[in-house]
PDB file of C-alpha atoms in Angstrom:
ATOM      1  CA  UNK A 282     -37.687-212.392  -3.079  1.00  0.00           C
ATOM      2  CA  UNK A 283     -37.843-210.777   0.344  1.00  0.00           C
ATOM      3  CA  UNK A 284     -36.041-207.570   1.251  1.00  0.00           C
ATOM      4  CA  UNK A 285     -33.911-209.474   3.781  1.00  0.00           C
ATOM      5  CA  UNK A 286     -32.743-211.897   1.065  1.00  0.00           C
ATOM      6  CA  UNK A 287     -31.862-208.979  -1.208  1.00  0.00           C
ATOM      7  CA  UNK A 288     -29.916-207.186   1.535  1.00  0.00           C
ATOM      8  CA  UNK A 289     -27.987-210.345   2.498  1.00  0.00           C
ATOM      9  CA  UNK A 290     -27.084-211.268  -1.091  1.00  0.00           C
ATOM     10  CA  UNK A 291     -23.506-211.299  -2.339  1.00  0.00           C
ATOM     11  CA  UNK A 292     -21.911-211.366  -5.790  1.00  0.00           C
ATOM     12  CA  UNK A 293     -19.115-213.607  -7.020  1.00  0.00           C
ATOM     13  CA  UNK A 294     -17.257-214.928 -10.035  1.00  0.00           C
ATOM     14  CA  UNK A 295     -16.605-218.634 -10.557  1.00  0.00           C
ATOM     15  CA  UNK A 296     -13.581-220.218 -12.234  1.00  0.00           C
ATOM     16  CA  UNK A 297     -12.771-223.807 -13.149  1.00  0.00           C
ATOM     17  CA  UNK A 298      -9.286-224.957 -14.127  1.00  0.00           C
ATOM     18  CA  UNK A 299      -8.216-221.319 -14.456  1.00  0.00           C
ATOM     19  CA  UNK A 300     -11.008-220.429 -16.889  1.00  0.00           C
ATOM     20  CA  UNK A 301     -13.927-218.152 -15.994  1.00  0.00           C
ATOM     21  CA  UNK A 302     -17.484-219.489 -15.927  1.00  0.00           C
ATOM     22  CA  UNK A 303     -19.535-217.586 -18.513  1.00  0.00           C
ATOM     23  CA  UNK A 304     -22.825-217.788 -20.347  1.00  0.00           C
ATOM     24  CA  UNK A 305     -22.394-219.312 -23.767  1.00  0.00           C
ATOM     25  CA  UNK A 306     -23.847-216.007 -25.012  1.00  0.00           C
ATOM     26  CA  UNK A 307     -20.699-214.217 -23.784  1.00  0.00           C
ATOM     27  CA  UNK A 308     -18.400-216.807 -25.376  1.00  0.00           C
ATOM     28  CA  UNK A 309     -20.235-216.683 -28.705  1.00  0.00           C
ATOM     29  CA  UNK A 310     -20.333-212.876 -28.782  1.00  0.00           C
ATOM     30  CA  UNK A 311     -16.585-212.758 -28.263  1.00  0.00           C
ATOM     31  CA  UNK A 312     -16.121-215.378 -30.968  1.00  0.00           C
ATOM     32  CA  UNK A 313     -18.015-213.185 -33.463  1.00  0.00           C
ATOM     33  CA  UNK A 314     -15.573-210.338 -32.853  1.00  0.00           C
ATOM     34  CA  UNK A 315     -12.639-212.486 -34.044  1.00  0.00           C
ATOM     35  CA  UNK A 316     -11.625-211.190 -37.512  1.00  0.00           C
ATOM     36  CA  UNK A 317     -10.340-214.657 -38.512  1.00  0.00           C
ATOM     37  CA  UNK A 318     -13.661-216.451 -38.031  1.00  0.00           C
ATOM     38  CA  UNK A 319     -14.713-218.445 -41.101  1.00  0.00           C
ATOM     39  CA  UNK A 320     -18.108-217.866 -42.692  1.00  0.00           C
ATOM     40  CA  UNK A 321     -19.386-221.323 -41.705  1.00  0.00           C
ATOM     41  CA  UNK A 322     -18.395-220.828 -38.082  1.00  0.00           C
ATOM     42  CA  UNK A 323     -19.878-217.300 -38.103  1.00  0.00           C
ATOM     43  CA  UNK A 324     -23.198-218.722 -39.303  1.00  0.00           C
ATOM     44  CA  UNK A 325     -23.107-221.469 -36.652  1.00  0.00           C
ATOM     45  CA  UNK A 326     -22.431-218.858 -33.958  1.00  0.00           C
ATOM     46  CA  UNK A 327     -25.249-216.617 -35.206  1.00  0.00           C
ATOM     47  CA  UNK A 328     -27.689-219.541 -35.147  1.00  0.00           C
ATOM     48  CA  UNK A 329     -26.643-220.433 -31.585  1.00  0.00           C
ATOM     49  CA  UNK A 330     -27.013-216.808 -30.458  1.00  0.00           C
ATOM     50  CA  UNK A 331     -30.536-216.695 -31.865  1.00  0.00           C
ATOM     51  CA  UNK A 332     -31.708-219.561 -29.642  1.00  0.00           C
ATOM     52  CA  UNK A 333     -31.961-219.692 -25.847  1.00  0.00           C
ATOM     53  CA  UNK A 334     -30.795-223.297 -25.910  1.00  0.00           C
ATOM     54  CA  UNK A 335     -27.591-222.325 -27.724  1.00  0.00           C
ATOM     55  CA  UNK A 336     -26.797-219.127 -25.825  1.00  0.00           C
ATOM     56  CA  UNK A 337     -28.331-219.408 -22.357  1.00  0.00           C
ATOM     57  CA  UNK A 338     -26.311-222.182 -20.723  1.00  0.00           C
ATOM     58  CA  UNK A 339     -23.310-221.884 -18.412  1.00  0.00           C
ATOM     59  CA  UNK A 340     -19.953-222.951 -19.820  1.00  0.00           C
ATOM     60  CA  UNK A 341     -16.259-222.129 -19.614  1.00  0.00           C
ATOM     61  CA  UNK A 342     -14.688-219.210 -21.449  1.00  0.00           C
ATOM     62  CA  UNK A 343     -12.271-219.903 -24.268  1.00  0.00           C
ATOM     63  CA  UNK A 344      -9.515-217.760 -22.718  1.00  0.00           C
ATOM     64  CA  UNK A 345      -8.274-217.068 -19.182  1.00  0.00           C
ATOM     65  CA  UNK A 346      -8.606-213.311 -19.639  1.00  0.00           C
ATOM     66  CA  UNK A 347     -12.288-213.392 -20.719  1.00  0.00           C
ATOM     67  CA  UNK A 348     -14.692-211.571 -18.407  1.00  0.00           C
ATOM     68  CA  UNK A 349     -16.423-213.998 -16.023  1.00  0.00           C
ATOM     69  CA  UNK A 350     -20.173-214.026 -15.530  1.00  0.00           C
ATOM     70  CA  UNK A 351     -21.117-212.118 -12.384  1.00  0.00           C
ATOM     71  CA  UNK A 352     -23.469-214.172 -10.238  1.00  0.00           C
ATOM     72  CA  UNK A 353     -25.617-212.874  -7.363  1.00  0.00           C
ATOM     73  CA  UNK A 354     -26.312-215.344  -4.535  1.00  0.00           C
ATOM     74  CA  UNK A 355     -29.534-214.713  -2.585  1.00  0.00           C
ATOM     75  CA  UNK A 356     -29.619-216.692   0.698  1.00  0.00           C
ATOM     76  CA  UNK A 357     -32.577-218.954   1.496  1.00  0.00           C
ATOM     77  CA  UNK A 358     -31.836-220.677   4.810  1.00  0.00           C
ATOM     78  CA  UNK A 359     -28.494-222.378   4.042  1.00  0.00           C
ATOM     79  CA  UNK A 360     -29.029-222.484   0.282  1.00  0.00           C
ATOM     80  CA  UNK A 361     -29.083-219.810  -2.445  1.00  0.00           C
ATOM     81  CA  UNK A 362     -31.087-218.668  -5.408  1.00  0.00           C
ATOM     82  CA  UNK A 363     -28.589-217.492  -8.030  1.00  0.00           C
ATOM     83  CA  UNK A 364     -29.079-214.828 -10.697  1.00  0.00           C
ATOM     84  CA  UNK A 365     -26.909-213.642 -13.572  1.00  0.00           C
ATOM     85  CA  UNK A 366     -25.795-210.022 -13.641  1.00  0.00           C
ATOM     86  CA  UNK A 367     -25.166-209.322 -17.304  1.00  0.00           C
ATOM     87  CA  UNK A 368     -26.298-206.366 -19.396  1.00  0.00           C
ATOM     88  CA  UNK A 369     -28.966-207.139 -21.932  1.00  0.00           C
ATOM     89  CA  UNK A 370     -31.489-209.911 -22.298  1.00  0.00           C
ATOM     90  CA  UNK A 371     -30.001-212.127 -19.550  1.00  0.00           C
ATOM     91  CA  UNK A 372     -29.888-209.479 -16.806  1.00  0.00           C
ATOM     92  CA  UNK A 373     -31.423-210.762 -13.578  1.00  0.00           C
ATOM     93  CA  UNK A 374     -32.260-214.205 -14.980  1.00  0.00           C
ATOM     94  CA  UNK A 375     -32.095-217.111 -12.539  1.00  0.00           C
ATOM     95  CA  UNK A 376     -29.560-219.884 -12.886  1.00  0.00           C
ATOM     96  CA  UNK A 377     -31.510-223.153 -12.940  1.00  0.00           C
ATOM     97  CA  UNK A 378     -31.180-226.692 -14.196  1.00  0.00           C
ATOM     98  CA  UNK A 379     -32.947-227.857 -17.331  1.00  0.00           C
ATOM     99  CA  UNK A 380     -35.355-230.537 -16.089  1.00  0.00           C
ATOM    100  CA  UNK A 381     -34.747-232.780 -19.100  1.00  0.00           C
ATOM    101  CA  UNK A 382     -31.150-232.213 -20.195  1.00  0.00           C
ATOM    102  CA  UNK A 383     -29.909-231.530 -16.628  1.00  0.00           C
ATOM    103  CA  UNK A 384     -27.566-228.701 -17.680  1.00  0.00           C
ATOM    104  CA  UNK A 385     -27.303-225.346 -15.907  1.00  0.00           C
ATOM    105  CA  UNK A 386     -28.816-222.437 -17.803  1.00  0.00           C
ATOM    106  CA  UNK A 387     -30.534-219.105 -17.172  1.00  0.00           C
ATOM    107  CA  UNK A 388     -34.285-218.777 -16.941  1.00  0.00           C
ATOM    108  CA  UNK A 389     -36.819-216.077 -16.117  1.00  0.00           C
ATOM    109  CA  UNK A 390     -37.888-217.867 -12.895  1.00  0.00           C
ATOM    110  CA  UNK A 391     -36.048-219.883 -10.245  1.00  0.00           C
ATOM    111  CA  UNK A 392     -38.466-222.807 -10.719  1.00  0.00           C
ATOM    112  CA  UNK A 393     -37.689-223.983  -7.187  1.00  0.00           C
ATOM    113  CA  UNK A 394     -33.995-224.601  -7.912  1.00  0.00           C
ATOM    114  CA  UNK A 395     -31.699-223.700  -5.048  1.00  0.00           C
ATOM    115  CA  UNK A 396     -27.937-224.027  -4.851  1.00  0.00           C
ATOM    116  CA  UNK A 397     -25.817-225.044  -1.925  1.00  0.00           C
ATOM    117  CA  UNK A 398     -22.161-224.146  -1.671  1.00  0.00           C
ATOM    118  CA  UNK A 399     -19.709-226.385   0.131  1.00  0.00           C
ATOM    119  CA  UNK A 400     -16.023-225.999   0.830  1.00  0.00           C
ATOM    120  CA  UNK A 401     -13.501-228.085   2.699  1.00  0.00           C
ATOM    121  CA  UNK A 402     -14.916-228.704   6.174  1.00  0.00           C
ATOM    122  CA  UNK A 403     -18.234-226.871   5.576  1.00  0.00           C
ATOM    123  CA  UNK A 404     -21.162-228.649   3.920  1.00  0.00           C
ATOM    124  CA  UNK A 405     -23.471-225.649   3.463  1.00  0.00           C
ATOM    125  CA  UNK A 406     -21.325-222.535   3.465  1.00  0.00           C
ATOM    126  CA  UNK A 407     -22.623-219.064   4.290  1.00  0.00           C
ATOM    127  CA  UNK A 408     -21.145-215.766   3.160  1.00  0.00           C
ATOM    128  CA  UNK A 409     -18.976-215.645   6.310  1.00  0.00           C
ATOM    129  CA  UNK A 410     -17.394-218.975   5.273  1.00  0.00           C
ATOM    130  CA  UNK A 411     -16.573-217.606   1.800  1.00  0.00           C
ATOM    131  CA  UNK A 412     -15.606-213.969   2.378  1.00  0.00           C
ATOM    132  CA  UNK A 413     -11.887-214.401   3.168  1.00  0.00           C
ATOM    133  CA  UNK A 414     -10.547-214.355  -0.367  1.00  0.00           C
ATOM    134  CA  UNK A 415     -10.768-216.876  -3.190  1.00  0.00           C
ATOM    135  CA  UNK A 416     -11.885-220.316  -2.040  1.00  0.00           C
ATOM    136  CA  UNK A 417     -12.364-223.742  -3.631  1.00  0.00           C
ATOM    137  CA  UNK A 418     -16.024-224.757  -3.598  1.00  0.00           C
ATOM    138  CA  UNK A 419     -18.430-227.367  -4.882  1.00  0.00           C
ATOM    139  CA  UNK A 420     -21.894-226.375  -6.063  1.00  0.00           C
ATOM    140  CA  UNK A 421     -24.980-228.517  -5.702  1.00  0.00           C
ATOM    141  CA  UNK A 422     -28.380-227.929  -7.308  1.00  0.00           C
ATOM    142  CA  UNK A 423     -31.218-229.252  -5.158  1.00  0.00           C
ATOM    143  CA  UNK A 424     -28.635-231.458  -3.373  1.00  0.00           C
ATOM    144  CA  UNK A 425     -27.109-232.806  -6.631  1.00  0.00           C
ATOM    145  CA  UNK A 426     -23.447-231.947  -7.202  1.00  0.00           C
ATOM    146  CA  UNK A 427     -22.487-230.059 -10.366  1.00  0.00           C
ATOM    147  CA  UNK A 428     -20.191-231.716 -12.930  1.00  0.00           C
ATOM    148  CA  UNK A 429     -18.431-230.441 -16.041  1.00  0.00           C
ATOM    149  CA  UNK A 430     -19.461-232.353 -19.163  1.00  0.00           C
ATOM    150  CA  UNK A 431     -18.301-232.329 -22.780  1.00  0.00           C
ATOM    151  CA  UNK A 432     -20.420-233.214 -25.777  1.00  0.00           C
ATOM    152  CA  UNK A 433     -19.332-232.535 -29.367  1.00  0.00           C
ATOM    153  CA  UNK A 434     -16.652-230.079 -28.155  1.00  0.00           C
ATOM    154  CA  UNK A 435     -19.324-228.225 -26.161  1.00  0.00           C
ATOM    155  CA  UNK A 436     -18.609-227.730 -22.452  1.00  0.00           C
ATOM    156  CA  UNK A 437     -21.483-227.349 -20.022  1.00  0.00           C
ATOM    157  CA  UNK A 438     -22.378-228.015 -16.398  1.00  0.00           C
ATOM    158  CA  UNK A 439     -24.706-230.823 -15.332  1.00  0.00           C
ATOM    159  CA  UNK A 440     -26.471-231.508 -12.040  1.00  0.00           C
ATOM    160  CA  UNK A 441     -25.768-235.216 -12.480  1.00  0.00           C
ATOM    161  CA  UNK A 442     -22.747-237.386 -13.224  1.00  0.00           C
ATOM    162  CA  UNK A 443     -22.176-237.360 -17.012  1.00  0.00           C
ATOM    163  CA  UNK A 444     -21.093-241.021 -16.874  1.00  0.00           C
ATOM    164  CA  UNK A 445     -23.739-242.621 -19.082  1.00  0.00           C
ATOM    165  CA  UNK A 446     -22.208-246.103 -18.813  1.00  0.00           C
ATOM    166  CA  UNK A 447     -23.064-246.280 -15.081  1.00  0.00           C
ATOM    167  CA  UNK A 448     -19.833-248.260 -14.562  1.00  0.00           C
ATOM    168  CA  UNK A 449     -17.941-247.090 -11.462  1.00  0.00           C
ATOM    169  CA  UNK A 450     -14.631-246.962 -13.345  1.00  0.00           C
ATOM    170  CA  UNK A 451     -15.938-244.062 -15.454  1.00  0.00           C
ATOM    171  CA  UNK A 452     -17.499-241.947 -12.716  1.00  0.00           C
ATOM    172  CA  UNK A 453     -16.706-238.262 -13.054  1.00  0.00           C
ATOM    173  CA  UNK A 454     -15.459-235.966 -10.311  1.00  0.00           C
ATOM    174  CA  UNK A 455     -17.703-233.057  -9.242  1.00  0.00           C
ATOM    175  CA  UNK A 456     -16.524-229.663 -10.489  1.00  0.00           C
ATOM    176  CA  UNK A 457     -14.262-227.868  -8.020  1.00  0.00           C
ATOM    177  CA  UNK A 458     -14.718-224.148  -8.645  1.00  0.00           C
ATOM    178  CA  UNK A 459     -12.752-221.201  -7.361  1.00  0.00           C
ATOM    179  CA  UNK A 460     -15.161-218.587  -6.015  1.00  0.00           C
ATOM    180  CA  UNK A 461     -14.021-214.963  -5.845  1.00  0.00           C
ATOM    181  CA  UNK A 462     -16.461-212.774  -3.924  1.00  0.00           C
ATOM    182  CA  UNK A 463     -16.865-209.393  -5.629  1.00  0.00           C
ATOM    183  CA  UNK A 464     -19.337-207.675  -3.303  1.00  0.00           C
ATOM    184  CA  UNK A 465     -20.738-208.657   0.064  1.00  0.00           C
ATOM    185  CA  UNK A 466     -24.128-208.249   1.711  1.00  0.00           C
ATOM    186  CA  UNK A 467     -25.418-204.698   1.593  1.00  0.00           C
ATOM    187  CA  UNK A 468     -23.112-203.796  -1.315  1.00  0.00           C
ATOM    188  CA  UNK A 469     -24.299-203.399  -4.880  1.00  0.00           C
ATOM    189  CA  UNK A 470     -22.219-205.226  -7.457  1.00  0.00           C
ATOM    190  CA  UNK A 471     -20.576-203.340 -10.307  1.00  0.00           C
ATOM    191  CA  UNK A 472     -21.920-204.460 -13.678  1.00  0.00           C
TER     192      UNK A 472
END
């Protein structure tokens, strides 16, 4: 990553339907701190935390007041490489799309995945388009819009329509996030 890209990066939180976007790791860790968790659920959570597949994907928090994942957007032309800013094993990991399952997760390399941000009236938004307070946005990964999907009570984000029937009547709507910019270019984000 070039120095110019690092200097022009900005940090933001994402929300969907009032809930913060988090890593499943954050959601599971919070779940373990619940004193009313049953032994079976505790074991399921511990197994998920022990695997990257179970802990390293983006999802929605269980509660509105949970701490959102801080994301850092590094500009590349009119697209962005995105990293997670989270203490511990996921610090500085890139947000990418799993090539086989199509869900968004964190990885040690960007693997060529870039995100574009669009808002009403602007197809590929820059920081200047986003800086004036919270704004509704759509994310696209390598020009594929991001959708919210549910499977076995597990929420995750896909870079393809989760409609497996391929019938137009069941097409999903791309996720419409609220983006709240936390720090602009030249500013370091607070962890």
